[in-house]
Amino acid sequence: MNTITHYSDEIINAFVDGELAAAERRELLAAAAESDRLRQRICEAVQLKELVRGAYPARSPEGLVKGRSGRRGARMRHAAAAAVAVLAVSVALLLPRPEPGQRLADGALSPVLPLSTGEEAGETTRVVFHVSSADPAAARELLDQVELVLREYAAGNRPLKVEVIANNEGLRLLQQGRSPVAERIRRLDQRYQNLLFAACGNTLERLRRETGEQIRILPQAVIVQSGVSFVARRQQEGWAYIKV
Amino acid sequence: MKTMRPYTPFLLLLSLLLAAPLAFAGSDDGPKHKIVIQVSSDDARTQKIALNNAVNLQKALGQDNVAIEIVAYGPGLSLLTSKSRQGKRVESLAMQDITFSACGNTMKKVARKTGKEPQLLEGVRVVQAGVLRIMELQEQGYAYVRP
């Protein structure tokens, strides 16, 4: 399963922290070469790390990452590390001001923050939509559902994360110059920070090989290595799953 | 360190006694298996297979051991309306502990388009939106099946 690559905040943070295996790093870099948005997210993660390190030398960036529940089995938990973390937190608590939470919430930071602080699993509802058909009617139906869910949760002020993964013929929905819903994807992406579109890298490679087409993916989408592994992993992580 | 404190066995026993009801409470909490079946296609065969899946699961696991909910939305709503090709079967399954949920959002859409609200079969209930319902059920531990 270690070949699965998706570019969640967890993975990006692991990359920034130098914790990804060489193969994973290469994959992420390759995908970053394709995606403006991914590059931007990586830059923001680096900035955040620098900022946190600069502001709170006692409280390591590790502590910040560890406090989040999204990271699964990515590393061993050493008792020593835990002790250090406890110590670091106590030191942080003893320091007069500013509180880390306030400082981080200051806004100047980036769109990474709303995704990466606070409510990871637990209260946040997470759902992954999977589309593998190029049918424009199915595409509209898909975006109707995605939008309905986003709107509903936003209206109720409930935390939500939505990912849409396209593979096989569904990839066409994320293809520049071919997607019948490109404009709507752009609008949704702009409007909702908690929405992510992802294209299956295997499909992309296969289509390029088989047809010789120079397929380019919409700038709003990231590329994951395997769409199927991606959704399988999301389900294991407790995400709701909807096949369109 | 070596000698057991005199009250240690008592504490062990006490913790076992306290834990026992918890174990029972776990198994008492509704049916053991929970399954949501998504019907989002108008295809007759797909709709029939969805019902077959429900019946077979109920047979295999025992009616008391499994909660099954069929959620129909989009073009799949046709399974649960008066025009359904499986109408009789849906109504009889609804009486055998299988829950049928029709997407209210889709119904509104149909009503806007055709000028009249689709009529649902006996025993079918309406949920706000099929997708939301499926998400909610999965959050409650329902396994997802899409025929």
Coordinates of C-alpha atoms in Angstrom, one line a residue:
Chain A
M1 CA 0.0 0.0 0.0
N2 CA 3.0 2.3 0.3
T3 CA 2.7 3.3 -3.3
I4 CA -0.5 5.2 -2.7
T5 CA 0.1 8.9 -2.9
H6 CA -2.4 11.6 -2.3
Y7 CA -1.7 15.1 -1.6
S8 CA -3.6 15.8 1.6
D9 CA -2.2 18.3 4.0
E10 CA -0.7 15.4 6.0
I11 CA 1.4 14.3 3.1
I12 CA 2.4 17.8 2.3
N13 CA 3.5 18.4 5.8
A14 CA 5.4 15.1 5.9
F15 CA 7.1 16.2 2.7
V16 CA 8.0 19.5 4.3
D17 CA 9.2 17.8 7.4
G18 CA 11.4 15.5 5.3
E19 CA 9.5 12.4 6.4
L20 CA 8.5 11.0 3.0
A21 CA 10.2 8.1 1.5
A22 CA 12.3 8.8 -1.5
A23 CA 9.8 7.4 -4.0
E24 CA 6.9 9.3 -2.4
R25 CA 9.0 12.5 -2.6
R26 CA 9.6 12.0 -6.2
E27 CA 6.0 11.4 -6.9
L28 CA 4.9 14.5 -5.1
L29 CA 7.6 16.6 -6.9
A30 CA 6.4 15.2 -10.2
A31 CA 2.8 16.1 -9.4
A32 CA 3.9 19.5 -8.1
A33 CA 5.5 20.1 -11.5
E34 CA 2.0 19.6 -13.0
S35 CA 0.0 21.6 -10.5
D36 CA 0.2 25.2 -9.6
R37 CA -2.1 24.7 -6.7
L38 CA 0.0 21.9 -5.3
R39 CA 3.1 24.0 -5.6
Q40 CA 1.3 26.7 -3.8
R41 CA 0.2 24.5 -1.0
I42 CA 3.7 23.2 -0.5
C43 CA 5.1 26.7 -0.4
E44 CA 2.4 27.6 2.2
A45 CA 3.3 24.6 4.3
V46 CA 7.0 25.5 4.2
Q47 CA 6.1 29.1 5.2
L48 CA 3.9 27.9 8.0
K49 CA 6.6 25.6 9.3
E50 CA 9.2 28.4 9.2
L51 CA 6.8 30.7 11.0
V52 CA 6.0 28.2 13.7
R53 CA 9.6 27.4 14.2
G54 CA 10.5 31.1 14.4
A55 CA 7.8 32.0 16.8
Y56 CA 8.0 29.0 19.1
P57 CA 11.4 27.5 19.4
A58 CA 10.3 25.5 22.4
R59 CA 7.3 23.9 20.7
S60 CA 8.7 22.1 17.8
P61 CA 6.8 21.9 14.5
E62 CA 6.6 18.2 15.2
G63 CA 4.4 18.9 18.1
L64 CA 2.1 20.8 15.9
V65 CA 1.8 18.0 13.4
K66 CA 1.5 15.3 16.0
G67 CA -1.4 17.0 17.7
R68 CA -3.5 16.4 14.6
S69 CA -5.4 13.2 14.3
G70 CA -5.2 12.9 10.5
R71 CA -1.8 11.5 10.4
R72 CA -2.1 7.7 10.4
G73 CA 0.6 5.3 11.4
A74 CA 3.1 7.5 9.6
R75 CA 5.7 7.2 12.2
M76 CA 6.6 5.4 15.4
R77 CA 5.7 6.8 18.7
H78 CA 8.7 6.8 20.9
A79 CA 8.3 7.3 24.6
A80 CA 11.1 9.7 24.6
A81 CA 9.5 11.8 21.9
A82 CA 6.3 11.8 23.9
A83 CA 8.1 13.0 27.0
V84 CA 9.8 15.8 25.0
A85 CA 6.4 16.8 23.6
V86 CA 4.8 16.9 27.0
L87 CA 7.8 19.0 28.2
A88 CA 7.5 21.3 25.2
V89 CA 3.8 21.7 25.7
S90 CA 4.3 22.5 29.4
V91 CA 6.9 25.0 28.6
A92 CA 4.6 26.5 26.0
L93 CA 1.8 26.7 28.5
L94 CA 4.1 28.4 31.0
L95 CA 5.2 31.1 28.5
P96 CA 3.1 34.2 29.0
R97 CA 1.9 35.1 25.5
P98 CA 1.0 34.8 22.6
E99 CA -1.1 31.7 22.7
P100 CA -0.2 29.5 19.7
G101 CA -3.8 29.2 18.7
Q102 CA -4.3 32.9 18.4
R103 CA -1.1 33.5 16.6
L104 CA -1.9 30.8 14.1
A105 CA -5.4 32.0 13.6
D106 CA -4.1 35.4 12.8
G107 CA -5.1 35.1 9.2
A108 CA -2.0 36.4 7.6
L109 CA -0.9 32.9 7.1
S110 CA -2.7 31.2 4.2
P111 CA -5.6 29.1 3.1
V112 CA -3.7 26.0 4.4
L113 CA -4.7 26.9 7.9
P114 CA -8.5 26.3 7.8
L115 CA -7.7 22.8 6.5
S116 CA -4.9 21.9 8.9
T117 CA -5.8 23.3 12.3
G118 CA -8.4 22.1 14.7
E119 CA -11.1 19.8 13.6
E120 CA -9.5 17.0 11.6
A121 CA -11.3 13.7 12.0
G122 CA -13.8 13.4 14.8
E123 CA -16.3 16.2 14.2
T124 CA -15.5 16.9 10.6
T125 CA -17.6 15.0 8.2
R126 CA -15.4 13.8 5.3
V127 CA -16.7 12.4 2.0
V128 CA -15.0 11.3 -1.1
F129 CA -16.9 11.2 -4.4
H130 CA -15.7 8.9 -7.1
V131 CA -16.5 9.3 -10.8
S132 CA -15.3 7.1 -13.6
S133 CA -17.6 8.0 -16.4
A134 CA -17.3 10.9 -18.9
D135 CA -21.0 11.3 -19.3
P136 CA -21.8 15.0 -19.1
A137 CA -25.1 14.3 -17.4
A138 CA -23.3 12.3 -14.7
A139 CA -20.8 15.1 -14.3
R140 CA -23.6 17.6 -13.7
E141 CA -25.3 15.2 -11.3
L142 CA -22.0 14.8 -9.5
L143 CA -21.4 18.5 -9.1
D144 CA -25.0 19.0 -8.1
Q145 CA -24.5 16.6 -5.2
V146 CA -21.1 18.0 -4.3
E147 CA -22.6 21.5 -4.2
L148 CA -25.6 20.4 -2.2
V149 CA -23.5 18.8 0.4
L150 CA -21.1 21.8 0.6
R151 CA -24.0 24.2 0.8
E152 CA -25.8 22.2 3.4
Y153 CA -22.8 21.9 5.8
A154 CA -21.8 25.6 5.2
A155 CA -25.4 26.7 6.1
G156 CA -25.3 24.6 9.3
N157 CA -21.8 25.8 10.0
R158 CA -20.7 22.1 10.3
P159 CA -17.1 21.2 9.4
L160 CA -16.8 19.2 6.2
K161 CA -14.2 18.0 3.7
V162 CA -15.0 16.9 0.3
E163 CA -12.8 15.3 -2.3
V164 CA -13.7 14.3 -5.8
I165 CA -11.6 11.7 -7.4
A166 CA -11.8 11.0 -11.2
N167 CA -10.4 8.0 -12.9
N168 CA -10.8 6.1 -16.1
E169 CA -13.2 8.0 -18.4
G170 CA -14.1 10.2 -15.5
L171 CA -10.7 11.9 -16.0
R172 CA -12.2 13.8 -18.9
L173 CA -14.2 15.9 -16.4
L174 CA -10.9 17.3 -15.2
Q175 CA -9.2 17.6 -18.6
Q176 CA -8.4 21.1 -19.8
G177 CA -10.2 22.0 -23.0
R178 CA -12.4 18.9 -22.7
S179 CA -14.3 19.1 -19.5
P180 CA -17.9 20.0 -19.9
V181 CA -17.9 21.4 -16.4
A182 CA -14.6 23.2 -16.2
E183 CA -16.1 26.6 -15.4
R184 CA -18.3 25.2 -12.7
I185 CA -15.3 23.4 -11.2
R186 CA -13.4 26.6 -11.2
R187 CA -16.2 28.4 -9.4
L188 CA -16.7 25.7 -6.8
D189 CA -13.0 25.5 -6.2
Q190 CA -12.8 29.2 -5.7
R191 CA -15.8 29.3 -3.4
Y192 CA -15.1 26.3 -1.2
Q193 CA -11.7 25.9 0.6
N194 CA -12.8 22.5 1.8
L195 CA -13.2 21.0 -1.7
L196 CA -10.5 19.2 -3.5
F197 CA -10.5 17.7 -7.0
A198 CA -8.1 14.9 -7.8
A199 CA -7.2 13.1 -11.0
C200 CA -5.9 9.5 -11.2
G201 CA -2.3 9.6 -12.3
N202 CA -2.4 6.0 -13.6
T203 CA -5.3 6.8 -15.9
L204 CA -3.5 10.0 -17.1
E205 CA -0.4 8.0 -18.0
R206 CA -2.4 5.3 -19.7
L207 CA -4.4 7.8 -21.8
R208 CA -1.2 9.7 -22.8
R209 CA 0.5 6.4 -23.8
E210 CA -2.5 4.9 -25.6
T211 CA -3.7 8.0 -27.5
G212 CA -0.6 10.1 -27.6
E213 CA -2.7 13.0 -26.4
Q214 CA -1.1 15.8 -24.4
I215 CA -3.7 15.7 -21.7
R216 CA -3.6 18.6 -19.2
I217 CA -5.5 18.6 -16.0
L218 CA -7.4 21.6 -14.8
P219 CA -5.4 23.9 -12.6
Q220 CA -7.9 23.3 -9.7
A221 CA -7.1 19.6 -9.6
V222 CA -4.2 17.7 -8.1
I223 CA -2.9 14.4 -9.4
V224 CA -2.8 11.3 -7.2
Q225 CA -1.0 8.2 -8.2
S226 CA -3.8 5.7 -8.2
G227 CA -7.5 6.7 -8.0
V228 CA -8.6 3.4 -6.7
S229 CA -6.0 3.1 -4.0
F230 CA -6.9 6.7 -3.0
V231 CA -10.6 6.0 -2.5
A232 CA -9.8 2.7 -0.7
R233 CA -7.5 4.5 1.6
R234 CA -10.0 7.2 2.3
Q235 CA -12.6 4.6 3.2
Q236 CA -10.1 3.0 5.6
E237 CA -9.6 6.4 7.2
G238 CA -13.3 6.6 7.8
W239 CA -14.4 8.9 5.0
A240 CA -17.9 8.4 3.6
Y241 CA -17.7 7.2 0.0
I242 CA -20.1 7.9 -2.9
K243 CA -19.7 6.5 -6.3
V244 CA -21.4 8.6 -8.9
Chain B
M1 CA 7.4 -4.4 44.0
K2 CA 7.3 -8.1 44.1
T3 CA 4.6 -8.8 46.5
M4 CA 1.0 -8.3 45.3
R5 CA -0.8 -5.8 47.4
P6 CA -3.6 -7.5 49.3
Y7 CA -6.4 -5.6 47.5
T8 CA -5.1 -6.2 44.0
P9 CA -7.2 -9.3 43.3
F10 CA -10.2 -7.5 44.6
L11 CA -9.5 -4.6 42.2
L12 CA -9.1 -7.0 39.3
L13 CA -12.4 -8.6 40.1
L14 CA -14.1 -5.3 40.5
S15 CA -12.9 -4.0 37.2
L16 CA -14.1 -7.2 35.5
L17 CA -17.5 -6.8 37.1
L18 CA -17.6 -3.2 35.9
A19 CA -16.5 -4.1 32.4
A20 CA -19.0 -6.9 31.9
P21 CA -22.1 -4.7 31.4
L22 CA -20.2 -2.6 28.9
A23 CA -19.4 -5.6 26.8
F24 CA -23.1 -6.5 26.8
A25 CA -24.2 -3.0 26.1
G26 CA -22.0 -3.1 23.0
S27 CA -23.8 -6.1 21.5
D28 CA -27.2 -4.8 22.5
D29 CA -26.9 -1.7 20.5
G30 CA -29.2 -2.5 17.5
P31 CA -28.4 -5.0 14.8
K32 CA -24.9 -6.2 14.3
H33 CA -24.6 -5.4 10.6
K34 CA -25.7 -2.2 8.9
I35 CA -25.8 -1.7 5.2
V36 CA -26.8 1.1 3.0
I37 CA -27.5 0.4 -0.7
Q38 CA -27.3 3.3 -3.1
V39 CA -29.6 3.4 -6.1
S40 CA -28.8 6.3 -8.4
S41 CA -29.4 4.8 -11.7
D42 CA -32.6 4.4 -13.8
D43 CA -31.4 1.1 -15.2
A44 CA -33.9 -1.7 -14.6
R45 CA -31.3 -4.3 -14.0
T46 CA -29.4 -2.3 -11.5
Q47 CA -32.5 -1.6 -9.6
K48 CA -33.5 -5.2 -9.5
I49 CA -30.0 -6.2 -8.4
A50 CA -30.2 -3.7 -5.5
L51 CA -33.4 -5.4 -4.2
N52 CA -31.8 -8.8 -4.7
N53 CA -28.8 -7.7 -2.7
A54 CA -31.0 -6.5 0.1
V55 CA -33.0 -9.7 0.2
N56 CA -29.9 -11.9 0.0
L57 CA -28.1 -10.0 2.8
Q58 CA -31.1 -10.2 5.0
K59 CA -31.4 -14.0 4.4
A60 CA -27.7 -14.5 4.9
L61 CA -27.3 -12.5 8.1
G62 CA -30.8 -12.9 9.6
Q63 CA -33.5 -10.3 9.7
D64 CA -32.7 -9.4 13.3
N65 CA -29.0 -9.0 12.8
V66 CA -28.9 -6.6 9.9
A67 CA -30.3 -3.1 9.2
I68 CA -30.7 -2.4 5.5
E69 CA -31.5 0.9 4.0
I70 CA -31.9 1.5 0.3
V71 CA -31.4 5.2 -0.6
A72 CA -32.7 6.2 -4.0
Y73 CA -31.8 9.6 -5.6
G74 CA -31.4 11.1 -9.0
P75 CA -32.5 8.9 -11.8
G76 CA -32.6 6.1 -9.2
L77 CA -35.7 7.6 -7.6
S78 CA -37.8 5.8 -10.2
L79 CA -37.3 2.6 -8.2
L80 CA -39.6 4.1 -5.4
T81 CA -42.3 5.9 -7.4
S82 CA -45.6 4.6 -8.6
K83 CA -44.1 4.0 -12.0
S84 CA -41.5 1.6 -10.6
R85 CA -41.0 -1.6 -12.4
Q86 CA -40.4 -3.2 -9.0
G87 CA -43.3 -1.6 -7.2
K88 CA -44.9 -4.7 -5.7
R89 CA -41.6 -6.0 -4.5
V90 CA -40.5 -2.7 -2.9
E91 CA -43.8 -2.5 -1.0
S92 CA -43.5 -6.0 0.4
L93 CA -39.8 -5.5 1.3
A94 CA -40.7 -2.3 3.1
M95 CA -42.9 -4.5 5.4
Q96 CA -40.0 -6.8 6.0
D97 CA -37.7 -4.4 7.8
I98 CA -36.0 -3.0 4.8
T99 CA -36.0 0.8 4.9
F100 CA -36.5 2.7 1.7
S101 CA -35.5 6.4 1.5
A102 CA -36.4 8.6 -1.3
C103 CA -34.4 11.8 -2.0
G104 CA -36.5 14.8 -1.2
N105 CA -34.2 17.0 -3.3
T106 CA -34.7 14.9 -6.4
M107 CA -38.4 14.9 -5.8
K108 CA -38.4 18.7 -5.8
K109 CA -36.4 18.7 -9.0
V110 CA -38.8 16.3 -10.7
A111 CA -41.8 18.4 -9.5
R112 CA -40.2 21.6 -10.9
K113 CA -39.6 19.9 -14.2
T114 CA -42.9 18.0 -14.7
G115 CA -45.2 20.2 -12.7
K116 CA -46.2 17.5 -10.3
E117 CA -44.6 15.8 -7.3
P118 CA -43.8 12.1 -8.0
Q119 CA -45.9 9.7 -6.1
L120 CA -44.1 7.4 -3.8
L121 CA -44.9 3.7 -3.1
E122 CA -46.4 2.6 0.2
G123 CA -43.8 2.3 3.0
V124 CA -41.3 4.6 1.4
R125 CA -40.1 7.6 3.4
V126 CA -38.6 10.8 2.3
V127 CA -35.2 12.1 3.4
Q128 CA -33.9 15.6 2.8
A129 CA -31.2 14.5 0.3
G130 CA -30.1 11.1 -0.7
V131 CA -26.4 11.9 -0.7
L132 CA -26.5 13.5 2.7
R133 CA -28.4 10.4 4.0
I134 CA -25.7 8.1 2.6
M135 CA -23.0 10.1 4.2
E136 CA -24.7 10.2 7.5
L137 CA -25.3 6.4 7.5
Q138 CA -21.7 5.7 6.7
E139 CA -20.7 7.9 9.6
Q140 CA -22.9 5.7 11.7
G141 CA -21.0 2.7 10.6
Y142 CA -23.1 1.5 7.7
A143 CA -21.3 -0.4 5.0
Y144 CA -21.8 1.0 1.5
V145 CA -23.0 -1.1 -1.4
R146 CA -23.6 0.3 -4.8
P147 CA -24.9 -2.3 -7.3

